[in-house]
Amino acid sequence: MVLGRMSYAQNSTAVLAPSSQSAIDFRLALRALWQYQVTWTRSYVVSVLSNLDDADSVERKLVKNQEQIGNVIKPYYGGLAGNRLAVLLREHIVIAVEIVRAIKANDQDALRNAQATGRENANAIANLLSRAKNPLWDRHSLEQVFYKHLEYVTMQVDYRLKQDWASEISAYDAGLQHVLLLADILAEGVVRQFPEKFTE
């Protein structure tokens, strides 16, 4: 079913099993995928700023990660929604890449353009997810989540260029906790919306 057509039907007889093994496994799977995203994003930042030869390979790994995140929601919201989410998340990563390159080149115009495009992309992701009519997926809150994600990337690049290693690590840690919270919100939303799929 396409995400835009999905509606949330409250069922007082449905038994939510947030602690079922399947629910726990789903949450851990989403957490792992989002953690990979943050980890590989930092790897990309290091590779680009250090002029390492693996930058293109790391970028491809990042793009693949977005496809995997899109695949996770397909059993619940359909292939079209999953594919669309993957496309938007890939765009999100491309924008993060542009931010890294703009900061490295000290190109303020390119940086402003990338950040503006990033906000548009965040709005599109939030709009897609909010159309699921999920009670935990508020559009405005999701927009802020993805704005903040790019902000943490920007902070890491800036601190690394300044060789402020402690601040860079703190920005990475904060960004990681940020996306783990996002993963938990997404996972809990799916479990609450489809409790019948998480009973074992």
Coordinates of C-alpha atoms in Angstrom, one line a residue:
M1 CA 0.0 0.0 0.0
V2 CA 1.3 3.4 -0.9
L3 CA 2.3 5.5 2.1
G4 CA 0.1 8.4 1.0
R5 CA -3.0 6.1 1.2
M6 CA -2.2 4.6 4.6
S7 CA -4.4 5.4 7.5
Y8 CA -4.0 4.6 11.2
A9 CA -6.9 2.7 12.5
Q10 CA -7.1 2.5 16.3
N11 CA -8.2 -0.9 17.4
S12 CA -9.0 -1.3 21.1
T13 CA -8.8 -5.1 20.8
A14 CA -5.4 -5.1 19.2
V15 CA -2.6 -6.2 21.6
L16 CA 0.5 -4.1 21.3
A17 CA 3.6 -6.2 22.0
P18 CA 6.4 -3.6 22.2
S19 CA 8.6 -6.1 24.0
S20 CA 8.0 -9.0 21.7
Q21 CA 11.1 -10.5 20.2
S22 CA 10.0 -9.4 16.7
A23 CA 9.5 -5.8 17.9
I24 CA 12.9 -5.8 19.6
D25 CA 14.6 -7.3 16.4
F26 CA 12.9 -4.6 14.3
R27 CA 14.0 -1.8 16.5
L28 CA 17.6 -3.1 16.6
A29 CA 17.7 -3.5 12.8
L30 CA 16.6 0.1 12.3
R31 CA 19.1 1.3 14.9
A32 CA 21.9 -0.6 13.2
L33 CA 21.1 0.9 9.8
W34 CA 20.9 4.5 11.1
Q35 CA 24.1 3.9 13.1
Y36 CA 25.8 2.7 9.9
Q37 CA 24.7 5.9 8.2
V38 CA 26.3 8.2 10.9
T39 CA 29.5 6.0 11.0
W40 CA 30.0 5.9 7.3
T41 CA 29.2 9.6 7.0
R42 CA 32.0 10.3 9.4
S43 CA 34.3 8.0 7.5
Y44 CA 33.5 10.0 4.4
V45 CA 34.3 13.2 6.1
V46 CA 37.7 11.9 7.2
S47 CA 38.4 10.5 3.7
V48 CA 37.5 13.7 1.9
L49 CA 39.3 16.0 4.2
S50 CA 42.4 13.8 4.3
N51 CA 42.4 13.3 0.5
L52 CA 42.2 9.5 0.9
D53 CA 41.6 7.3 -2.1
D54 CA 38.6 5.5 -0.6
A55 CA 36.3 8.5 -0.6
D56 CA 34.3 7.3 -3.6
S57 CA 34.0 3.8 -2.2
V58 CA 32.7 5.2 1.1
E59 CA 30.2 7.4 -0.7
R60 CA 28.8 4.3 -2.6
K61 CA 28.5 2.5 0.8
L62 CA 26.5 5.4 2.2
V63 CA 24.2 5.4 -0.8
K64 CA 23.6 1.6 -0.4
N65 CA 22.8 2.2 3.2
Q66 CA 19.9 4.4 2.3
E67 CA 18.4 1.7 0.0
Q68 CA 18.5 -0.7 2.9
I69 CA 16.6 1.8 5.2
G70 CA 14.0 2.1 2.5
N71 CA 13.7 -1.6 2.2
V72 CA 12.9 -1.9 5.9
I73 CA 9.5 -0.1 5.6
K74 CA 8.3 -1.9 2.4
P75 CA 6.6 -4.8 4.3
Y76 CA 4.4 -2.1 6.1
Y77 CA 3.9 0.7 3.6
G78 CA 4.7 -0.9 0.3
G79 CA 7.4 -0.9 -2.4
L80 CA 6.6 2.5 -3.8
A81 CA 6.9 4.2 -0.4
G82 CA 10.1 2.3 0.4
N83 CA 11.6 3.2 -2.9
R84 CA 10.6 6.8 -2.5
L85 CA 12.1 7.0 1.0
A86 CA 15.3 5.5 -0.3
V87 CA 15.5 8.1 -3.1
L88 CA 15.0 11.0 -0.7
L89 CA 17.5 9.5 1.8
R90 CA 20.0 9.1 -1.1
E91 CA 19.5 12.8 -1.9
H92 CA 20.0 13.6 1.8
I93 CA 23.4 11.9 1.6
V94 CA 24.3 13.6 -1.6
I95 CA 23.6 16.9 0.1
A96 CA 25.7 15.9 3.0
V97 CA 28.5 15.2 0.6
E98 CA 28.1 18.6 -1.0
I99 CA 28.3 20.2 2.4
V100 CA 31.5 18.4 3.2
R101 CA 33.1 19.5 -0.2
A102 CA 31.8 23.1 0.2
I103 CA 33.3 23.5 3.6
K104 CA 36.6 22.0 2.5
A105 CA 36.7 24.4 -0.4
N106 CA 35.6 27.3 1.8
D107 CA 32.9 28.0 -0.8
Q108 CA 30.2 29.8 1.2
D109 CA 27.8 30.1 -1.8
A110 CA 28.0 26.4 -2.4
L111 CA 27.5 25.7 1.3
R112 CA 24.4 28.0 1.6
N113 CA 22.9 26.3 -1.5
A114 CA 23.6 22.8 -0.1
Q115 CA 22.0 23.8 3.2
A116 CA 19.0 25.2 1.5
T117 CA 18.6 22.1 -0.6
G118 CA 19.0 20.1 2.6
R119 CA 16.1 21.8 4.2
E120 CA 13.9 21.1 1.1
N121 CA 14.9 17.5 1.2
A122 CA 14.2 17.2 5.0
N123 CA 10.7 18.7 4.3
A124 CA 10.1 16.1 1.6
I125 CA 11.2 13.2 3.8
A126 CA 9.0 14.5 6.7
N127 CA 6.1 14.9 4.3
L128 CA 6.4 11.4 3.0
L129 CA 6.6 9.8 6.5
S130 CA 3.8 12.0 7.9
R131 CA 1.4 10.8 5.1
A132 CA 1.5 7.4 6.8
K133 CA -0.9 8.9 9.4
N134 CA 1.3 7.5 12.1
P135 CA 0.5 9.0 15.5
L136 CA 4.2 9.2 16.4
W137 CA 5.4 10.7 13.1
D138 CA 4.7 14.4 13.4
R139 CA 5.8 16.3 10.2
H140 CA 7.3 19.3 11.9
S141 CA 9.2 17.2 14.4
L142 CA 10.6 15.0 11.6
E143 CA 11.7 18.1 9.6
Q144 CA 13.6 19.3 12.6
V145 CA 15.3 15.9 13.0
F146 CA 16.7 15.9 9.5
Y147 CA 17.7 19.6 9.7
K148 CA 19.7 18.7 12.8
H149 CA 21.3 15.7 11.1
L150 CA 22.9 17.9 8.5
E151 CA 23.9 20.3 11.2
Y152 CA 25.8 17.6 13.0
V153 CA 27.6 16.7 9.7
T154 CA 28.5 20.4 9.2
M155 CA 29.8 20.6 12.8
Q156 CA 32.0 17.6 12.3
V157 CA 33.6 18.9 9.1
D158 CA 34.1 22.4 10.7
Y159 CA 35.8 21.0 13.8
R160 CA 37.9 18.6 11.9
L161 CA 39.2 21.3 9.6
K162 CA 40.1 23.3 12.8
Q163 CA 41.8 20.2 14.2
D164 CA 39.5 20.5 17.2
W165 CA 39.4 16.8 17.8
A166 CA 37.5 16.8 21.1
S167 CA 34.7 18.9 19.6
E168 CA 34.6 16.8 16.5
I169 CA 34.1 13.6 18.5
S170 CA 31.5 15.3 20.6
A171 CA 29.6 16.3 17.5
Y172 CA 29.8 12.7 16.2
D173 CA 28.5 11.3 19.5
A174 CA 25.7 13.8 19.5
G175 CA 24.8 13.0 15.9
L176 CA 24.8 9.3 16.7
Q177 CA 22.5 9.7 19.7
H178 CA 20.3 11.9 17.5
V179 CA 19.7 9.3 14.8
L180 CA 19.3 6.5 17.3
L181 CA 16.4 8.4 18.7
L182 CA 15.0 8.8 15.2
A183 CA 15.4 5.1 14.7
D184 CA 13.5 4.4 17.9
I185 CA 10.7 6.8 16.9
L186 CA 10.3 5.1 13.5
A187 CA 10.4 1.6 14.9
E188 CA 7.9 2.4 17.7
G189 CA 5.6 4.0 15.2
V190 CA 5.6 1.0 12.9
V191 CA 5.1 -1.4 15.9
R192 CA 2.1 0.7 17.2
Q193 CA 0.6 1.0 13.8
F194 CA 1.0 -2.7 12.9
P195 CA 0.9 -4.5 16.3
E196 CA -0.4 -7.7 14.6
K197 CA 2.9 -8.1 12.9
F198 CA 4.9 -8.0 16.1
T199 CA 3.2 -10.6 18.3
E200 CA 6.0 -13.2 18.5

